[in-house]
């Protein structure tokens, strides 16, 4: 059974978690066995952000450098137009057991969805930070705090908005890219009024543990659903991949800020807005091929339904929300500033359904969605310790026997031991489940040398390397001569 924790009180106490929240149930962090965990686990949910700060407790991640958060745009609080300071929110991993969401006003509230993605086998290293822009800034170049490989990195940014207006939403729509081995660049195309606070994360993937990551920057100008912007990519396995992107628009209209995108084929990705309109956007995109997984994607066509509030993507086969990540994007068929109609959240309502939800209707949309069930499990390795070690080195127990004990080994599938006599002509033990062995039938006053190894009981029978060679000499079992003893004649 999973117990959902109550929301922590930050500077407010009205933050409410939606009942359905995906919490990882697999407790791998206390693992003491030789087999090692790999892959990913995910915690996700939907939360109402109230006041200027809302804390959302999560199951503790093992290490903040092994986890990152993806956050949807804010959607507002009700079926009414709302100013950007109410709706737009930034979110970040504040502690191993807490996500913090912040905005610049105490008025009303906004809903967001989030995902905490944690790696179990050092598949990536995450770096994070926060900054702000002045009203005139169009970019910020920030130090990552470490050296990374840009070609292996995902960058993502969230921002709040300090303007009590619907005219400047686009000024807090930012993108992030790793611009050097030590810096991340945050950019926007519209400025002059909003001075957003921002939180960024850079995720540096181990290229040996994924099949690849691709990144690009593309200027998109006037594409629509029927004529999308197609971007060539290196061939990637769509079954194992997910596309993550953010757009920085030049104009503030609800159609102009709402960009949809998805994987079109193994060699192309696509982006579009609802209809061609003045202005353009720059999109920073990242395509991650995890090497194995179970990807599903599709289109929810709400282009004839301006009254949609929720739209459900049916998943077949069903997925484990504790291992599945998602990404969605929508268009908005409208002009003007009827915000937050272009903003939506996504959440798993069951193992077979991803729900896209907005808080205000009024314009039609195309909704592109993706779900990727990430790989995870245990790597079947040799027992621990490896190489094998001695608990008690060989020692004589008599003139014809030597005893010894190996260090007790551990493995999830069980363990057997093999003692080998490498010198002296003694006997091997054969595979046995007892870590102790006594070699009998030996010659007295003879040195014998032994090693020990272990193997697991998996179908692979993974063996450790052998221990150091250790020797013992049997005791003297022959009485003095003559025997029986005699008397000396005087």
Steps between C-alpha positions, in 0.01 A plus 500: 500500500624853421427774751488849357667756728338831578637810334759679711427855600729745327412866520142383459308198617237465229693293245299189414621184337271327255400161642673302225874543534747249360750403765780255441431188699824323425742562787838438343707748695558265794620216281795311652520224243759467230248540218477871428196708398490676165260723316247746632204556727246779477277690739233716342188689589293816469492771765330830569751777571367757745660806652851579386641158589369145520706202613415152372650212699629203302655166584864585566734464205833340584707791368390836357768471232321187378156659461333786314151650471297579189215747558204588278385859444259634757133481401335750734236421758155524336314544174587867478767714339797552732805720517846356443619551860219268615555230241871476424706308753848356537576168663814323617634219715560687826609201712524123467139476620344823374404689184443872537276708274521878508319794343489873566148554635272371773191549284289194420699192387630300207525129423813330366606143433846369579728202459800404712728276295766317698773275364601189692829414331676835448344539155524878535623781722271797560606858573260778593482864588286811501531854371286788374469735205454875497226641281752562221696173516450263209757243612698388802821296485533310828770279645402135540749449782669203339637385166252318277489365146250723314416231244381271782284758678133589542423851626161614632380825660189623683414861583247712686367839385471820702251679274134519602394497137406265217716695255839361599468122533753454220763691698528212750512227235866403502727238348822344626803354326847395611719751318843382620652235722439721804204725412128490429330775300143607579321700228173672416380683189261746662602747772440850632249453782542172690799425724462124553671290762617170359621154597709290262623143496771340286497121470829351380430144376760223500524413128585142591164456674264643237492453124531869430381855554451758226448874544415775260384860474245578232323820396138419414299752301135443402474118494161347577356154559460432128842638412729447803864597534694177439845471654744234388662294774746215513315170487364413843285214623163662562401209725765602752495878459326812626505858365524783754491862385431859603413799280576870538244696294544853369132594537252461784182372331355172625559334163851640473621360834344153461723258310442129454763245406567130481720235343385467141722207402837352585667780301267798551334698775223755443378828649197717424256759634125494442504739206761714325530844658739793522801431718715198556658292774835341570475145628770320699436127463654187648442147373611233747531135394514299821606180322209296628152590607140504387396819321149602403399827337212650315268790422189603690297696247297769676503722190119497483439531874566842650337390824748231594630497857642149513621271224606141567770300324428129529816294556532150359679316639459652844809643666647508849473868606791442738725450196327708231569859398281713276516818295217685328449821305192678360394762248238768557263626229460859600633853485538744784582438864230267634749331731555238632317311224827382337627348829434143613619229736544125450465218750444127515149435630562127468753262353316524168412870480686830470272800558569841349316774690456876485305727732333724241344409166427718202728399214560181307829309524715227358665308783819304439585252775781256577545234767820303549524217749865516601729201548579383852604186684801329648826423324583134560855517633727272699445473876666743735780521601674463167779383504408261778666544840571289804317521831742242647809399304586128483630346825585147608245318714709183530764294323262416216266800470493872429199729553416840348210748468418740218345840554124459478407621152172664397290493186128532438485154344700318768864391522724192482871465585786304345825432687794394283821337622762651272810336652583201721268246345192564712136491392262753347167553671270510199218755503336521843270742680708501821769768522715265713697202374721237660738301281567155648710195413815710475859409573651617824763772511411606147425851375180547300391817319139607432293764324125557513247649258123544501225496240139606499209268432362691203479328165829670414686362804709817523830427676723724706872514450692268731634609835861530594681167538554406864691202644499283810711201611344193654604404849749227596297186562787250547618431856873489579696185425523242640131435534416335725761655723780278642739508797864573459723218639763619749 
